[in-house]
PDB file of C-alpha atoms in Angstrom:
ATOM      1  CA  MET A   1     -61.777 -30.401 -49.213  1.00  0.00           C
ATOM      2  CA  GLY A   2     -61.680 -32.737 -46.334  1.00  0.00           C
ATOM      3  CA  PHE A   3     -59.621 -35.317 -48.164  1.00  0.00           C
ATOM      4  CA  MET A   4     -57.051 -32.735 -49.287  1.00  0.00           C
ATOM      5  CA  ASP A   5     -56.797 -31.298 -45.752  1.00  0.00           C
ATOM      6  CA  GLU A   6     -56.020 -34.738 -44.393  1.00  0.00           C
ATOM      7  CA  ILE A   7     -53.236 -35.256 -46.920  1.00  0.00           C
ATOM      8  CA  ARG A   8     -51.832 -31.799 -46.149  1.00  0.00           C
ATOM      9  CA  LYS A   9     -51.803 -32.625 -42.421  1.00  0.00           C
ATOM     10  CA  LEU A  10     -49.884 -35.828 -43.125  1.00  0.00           C
ATOM     11  CA  THR A  11     -47.321 -34.201 -45.384  1.00  0.00           C
ATOM     12  CA  HIS A  12     -47.018 -30.891 -43.471  1.00  0.00           C
ATOM     13  CA  PRO A  13     -48.013 -31.573 -39.847  1.00  0.00           C
ATOM     14  CA  TYR A  14     -46.840 -28.194 -38.483  1.00  0.00           C
ATOM     15  CA  SER A  15     -48.216 -25.851 -41.102  1.00  0.00           C
ATOM     16  CA  GLU A  16     -51.310 -24.902 -39.069  1.00  0.00           C
ATOM     17  CA  GLN A  17     -49.242 -24.072 -35.991  1.00  0.00           C
ATOM     18  CA  GLU A  18     -46.961 -21.827 -38.042  1.00  0.00           C
ATOM     19  CA  GLU A  19     -49.962 -19.800 -39.105  1.00  0.00           C
ATOM     20  CA  GLU A  20     -50.944 -19.274 -35.466  1.00  0.00           C
ATOM     21  CA  TYR A  21     -47.536 -17.816 -34.580  1.00  0.00           C
ATOM     22  CA  ASP A  22     -47.295 -15.753 -37.729  1.00  0.00           C
ATOM     23  CA  ASP A  23     -49.420 -13.000 -36.180  1.00  0.00           C
ATOM     24  CA  TYR A  24     -46.980 -12.362 -33.347  1.00  0.00           C
ATOM     25  CA  ASP A  25     -44.325 -10.876 -35.625  1.00  0.00           C
ATOM     26  CA  ASP A  26     -46.515  -7.890 -36.372  1.00  0.00           C
ATOM     27  CA  GLU A  27     -46.810  -6.795 -32.734  1.00  0.00           C
ATOM     28  CA  PRO A  28     -44.284  -4.192 -31.490  1.00  0.00           C
ATOM     29  CA  LEU A  29     -41.617  -5.531 -29.126  1.00  0.00           C
ATOM     30  CA  GLU A  30     -41.181  -4.092 -25.648  1.00  0.00           C
ATOM     31  CA  GLU A  31     -37.758  -2.727 -24.744  1.00  0.00           C
ATOM     32  CA  GLU A  32     -35.690  -5.200 -22.773  1.00  0.00           C
ATOM     33  CA  ASN A  33     -33.804  -2.471 -20.906  1.00  0.00           C
ATOM     34  CA  PRO A  34     -36.157   0.412 -20.262  1.00  0.00           C
ATOM     35  CA  ALA A  35     -34.591   3.800 -19.651  1.00  0.00           C
ATOM     36  CA  PRO A  36     -33.802   4.261 -15.958  1.00  0.00           C
ATOM     37  CA  THR A  37     -36.071   6.588 -14.101  1.00  0.00           C
ATOM     38  CA  ARG A  38     -34.599   9.069 -11.677  1.00  0.00           C
ATOM     39  CA  ARG A  39     -35.901   8.717  -8.177  1.00  0.00           C
ATOM     40  CA  THR A  40     -35.481  11.360  -5.559  1.00  0.00           C
ATOM     41  CA  PHE A  41     -35.662  10.837  -1.868  1.00  0.00           C
ATOM     42  CA  GLY A  42     -36.068  13.477   0.758  1.00  0.00           C
ATOM     43  CA  LYS A  43     -35.928  16.866  -0.978  1.00  0.00           C
ATOM     44  CA  SER A  44     -37.838  17.657  -4.133  1.00  0.00           C
ATOM     45  CA  ALA A  45     -36.274  17.166  -7.527  1.00  0.00           C
ATOM     46  CA  SER A  46     -36.278  20.911  -8.149  1.00  0.00           C
ATOM     47  CA  ALA A  47     -33.718  21.529  -5.387  1.00  0.00           C
ATOM     48  CA  GLU A  48     -30.308  22.519  -6.725  1.00  0.00           C
ATOM     49  CA  PRO A  49     -27.501  20.057  -6.051  1.00  0.00           C
ATOM     50  CA  LYS A  50     -24.793  21.222  -3.667  1.00  0.00           C
ATOM     51  CA  PRO A  51     -21.288  21.613  -5.070  1.00  0.00           C
ATOM     52  CA  ALA A  52     -18.903  18.820  -4.097  1.00  0.00           C
ATOM     53  CA  ALA A  53     -16.901  19.444  -0.951  1.00  0.00           C
ATOM     54  CA  ASN A  54     -13.168  19.973  -1.254  1.00  0.00           C
ATOM     55  CA  ARG A  55     -11.717  16.549  -0.456  1.00  0.00           C
ATOM     56  CA  VAL A  56      -8.086  17.230  -1.259  1.00  0.00           C
ATOM     57  CA  VAL A  57      -5.740  16.028   1.473  1.00  0.00           C
ATOM     58  CA  ASN A  58      -2.271  17.481   1.760  1.00  0.00           C
ATOM     59  CA  PHE A  59      -0.079  14.473   2.451  1.00  0.00           C
ATOM     60  CA  ALA A  60       2.982  16.589   3.127  1.00  0.00           C
ATOM     61  CA  ASN A  61       1.458  17.791   6.394  1.00  0.00           C
ATOM     62  CA  THR A  62       0.241  14.381   7.530  1.00  0.00           C
ATOM     63  CA  SER A  63       3.504  12.468   7.377  1.00  0.00           C
ATOM     64  CA  LYS A  64       5.892  12.581  10.281  1.00  0.00           C
ATOM     65  CA  PRO A  65       9.611  13.054   9.701  1.00  0.00           C
ATOM     66  CA  VAL A  66      11.622   9.856   9.769  1.00  0.00           C
ATOM     67  CA  GLU A  67      14.121   9.776  12.616  1.00  0.00           C
ATOM     68  CA  VAL A  68      17.274   7.678  12.560  1.00  0.00           C
ATOM     69  CA  VAL A  69      19.061   6.981  15.853  1.00  0.00           C
ATOM     70  CA  LEU A  70      22.685   5.803  16.046  1.00  0.00           C
ATOM     71  CA  GLN A  71      23.298   3.207  18.782  1.00  0.00           C
ATOM     72  CA  HIS A  72      26.463   1.515  19.957  1.00  0.00           C
ATOM     73  CA  MET A  73      25.599  -1.589  21.945  1.00  0.00           C
ATOM     74  CA  GLU A  74      28.037  -3.538  24.133  1.00  0.00           C
ATOM     75  CA  ARG A  75      25.653  -5.227  26.602  1.00  0.00           C
ATOM     76  CA  PHE A  76      22.443  -7.162  26.014  1.00  0.00           C
ATOM     77  CA  GLU A  77      20.763  -5.441  28.985  1.00  0.00           C
ATOM     78  CA  ARG A  78      20.343  -2.254  26.932  1.00  0.00           C
ATOM     79  CA  ILE A  79      18.397  -4.010  24.160  1.00  0.00           C
ATOM     80  CA  GLU A  80      15.089  -2.617  25.451  1.00  0.00           C
ATOM     81  CA  GLU A  81      16.212   0.850  24.364  1.00  0.00           C
ATOM     82  CA  ILE A  82      16.229  -0.250  20.740  1.00  0.00           C
ATOM     83  CA  GLY A  83      12.877  -2.005  21.126  1.00  0.00           C
ATOM     84  CA  ASP A  84      11.403   1.211  22.542  1.00  0.00           C
ATOM     85  CA  LEU A  85      12.831   3.222  19.646  1.00  0.00           C
ATOM     86  CA  LEU A  86      11.231   0.818  17.154  1.00  0.00           C
ATOM     87  CA  ARG A  87       7.883   1.080  18.917  1.00  0.00           C
ATOM     88  CA  ALA A  88       8.219   4.870  18.636  1.00  0.00           C
ATOM     89  CA  ASN A  89       8.588   4.385  14.838  1.00  0.00           C
ATOM     90  CA  LYS A  90      12.238   5.406  14.777  1.00  0.00           C
ATOM     91  CA  SER A  91      14.910   3.727  12.676  1.00  0.00           C
ATOM     92  CA  VAL A  92      18.132   2.596  14.361  1.00  0.00           C
ATOM     93  CA  ILE A  93      21.640   2.157  12.996  1.00  0.00           C
ATOM     94  CA  LEU A  94      23.216  -0.345  15.354  1.00  0.00           C
ATOM     95  CA  ASN A  95      26.998  -0.663  15.675  1.00  0.00           C
ATOM     96  CA  LEU A  96      28.186  -3.925  17.238  1.00  0.00           C
ATOM     97  CA  ASP A  97      31.930  -3.516  16.550  1.00  0.00           C
ATOM     98  CA  LYS A  98      33.011  -3.635  20.205  1.00  0.00           C
ATOM     99  CA  THR A  99      30.417  -6.205  21.258  1.00  0.00           C
ATOM    100  CA  ASP A 100      31.311  -9.794  22.102  1.00  0.00           C
ATOM    101  CA  THR A 101      30.298 -12.142  19.271  1.00  0.00           C
ATOM    102  CA  ALA A 102      27.948 -14.254  21.415  1.00  0.00           C
ATOM    103  CA  ILE A 103      26.198 -11.168  22.802  1.00  0.00           C
ATOM    104  CA  ALA A 104      26.005  -9.611  19.337  1.00  0.00           C
ATOM    105  CA  ARG A 105      24.261 -12.733  18.049  1.00  0.00           C
ATOM    106  CA  ARG A 106      21.724 -12.547  20.893  1.00  0.00           C
ATOM    107  CA  ILE A 107      21.093  -8.877  20.089  1.00  0.00           C
ATOM    108  CA  VAL A 108      20.587  -9.588  16.393  1.00  0.00           C
ATOM    109  CA  ASP A 109      18.291 -12.530  17.172  1.00  0.00           C
ATOM    110  CA  PHE A 110      16.220 -10.420  19.558  1.00  0.00           C
ATOM    111  CA  LEU A 111      15.923  -7.519  17.106  1.00  0.00           C
ATOM    112  CA  SER A 112      15.093  -9.910  14.296  1.00  0.00           C
ATOM    113  CA  GLY A 113      12.098 -11.118  16.306  1.00  0.00           C
ATOM    114  CA  CYS A 114      11.095  -7.546  17.168  1.00  0.00           C
ATOM    115  CA  THR A 115      11.156  -6.390  13.572  1.00  0.00           C
ATOM    116  CA  TYR A 116       9.303  -9.481  12.387  1.00  0.00           C
ATOM    117  CA  GLY A 117       6.565  -8.951  14.964  1.00  0.00           C
ATOM    118  CA  MET A 118       6.219  -5.267  14.093  1.00  0.00           C
ATOM    119  CA  GLY A 119       6.458  -5.772  10.337  1.00  0.00           C
ATOM    120  CA  GLY A 120       9.776  -3.923  10.198  1.00  0.00           C
ATOM    121  CA  ASP A 121      13.109  -4.875   8.721  1.00  0.00           C
ATOM    122  CA  LEU A 122      16.644  -5.697   9.856  1.00  0.00           C
ATOM    123  CA  LYS A 123      19.387  -5.180   7.260  1.00  0.00           C
ATOM    124  CA  LYS A 124      23.107  -5.673   7.565  1.00  0.00           C
ATOM    125  CA  VAL A 125      24.794  -2.603   6.089  1.00  0.00           C
ATOM    126  CA  ALA A 126      28.416  -3.289   7.055  1.00  0.00           C
ATOM    127  CA  SER A 127      30.445  -5.736   9.068  1.00  0.00           C
ATOM    128  CA  ARG A 128      28.698  -5.839  12.477  1.00  0.00           C
ATOM    129  CA  THR A 129      26.538  -2.791  11.628  1.00  0.00           C
ATOM    130  CA  PHE A 130      22.778  -3.141  11.128  1.00  0.00           C
ATOM    131  CA  LEU A 131      19.892  -0.936  10.060  1.00  0.00           C
ATOM    132  CA  VAL A 132      16.740  -1.662  12.064  1.00  0.00           C
ATOM    133  CA  THR A 133      13.565  -0.062  10.688  1.00  0.00           C
ATOM    134  CA  PRO A 134       9.880  -0.032  11.690  1.00  0.00           C
ATOM    135  CA  ASN A 135       7.128  -1.045   9.270  1.00  0.00           C
ATOM    136  CA  HIS A 136       6.561   2.381   7.674  1.00  0.00           C
ATOM    137  CA  VAL A 137      10.187   2.681   6.470  1.00  0.00           C
ATOM    138  CA  SER A 138      11.213   0.849   3.322  1.00  0.00           C
ATOM    139  CA  VAL A 139      14.847   0.116   2.579  1.00  0.00           C
ATOM    140  CA  THR A 140      15.830  -0.525  -1.020  1.00  0.00           C
ATOM    141  CA  GLY A 141      19.053  -1.895  -2.383  1.00  0.00           C
ATOM    142  CA  SER A 142      21.419  -4.412  -0.926  1.00  0.00           C
ATOM    143  CA  VAL A 143      24.988  -4.585   0.276  1.00  0.00           C
ATOM    144  CA  GLU A 144      26.979  -7.637  -0.692  1.00  0.00           C
ATOM    145  CA  LEU A 145      29.217  -8.667   2.162  1.00  0.00           C
ATOM    146  CA  GLU A 146      31.475 -11.677   2.339  1.00  0.00           C
ATOM    147  CA  ASP A 147      30.696 -12.233   6.013  1.00  0.00           C
ATOM    148  CA  ILE A 148      27.016 -13.035   6.149  1.00  0.00           C
ATOM    149  CA  TYR A 149      26.565 -13.047   9.915  1.00  0.00           C
ATOM    150  CA  PHE A 150      29.701 -12.277  11.947  1.00  0.00           C
ATOM    151  CA  ASP A 151      33.437 -12.710  11.756  1.00  0.00           C
ATOM    152  CA  ARG A 152      34.288 -16.082  13.242  1.00  0.00           C
ATOM    153  CA  SER A 153      37.605 -14.890  14.668  1.00  0.00           C
TER     154      SER A 153
END
């Protein structure tokens, strides 16, 4: 049989190796993801679990009421009052009707910087009337006014 084995090796070079691996198919496969085992630390596993604590928070009691302060400003020297109100988380409706145009622009510029630094907002709600809000107050909607900044008269 030696001559026939040599011919078989030449025509089928991998047939002997296939026979070697044929036995592996009969063995049982191990699970790739074994079932997780429960580990306990500290107390024994027989201890009863405690019921979950009540973690409900009543948000109605935690929020502060929103205050809105009406201010009429004629002089720039009083601008700190509005800055203090914003730092106290109060909204301000600012009326600049009787204020000189140059001073009113300085006031609006100052408050614009304050609200930007605090994360608040400055909205024009009427001609020369502004709503100044701290960061926790959101204002929705818009008012379309012809005069974007001030009357140039």
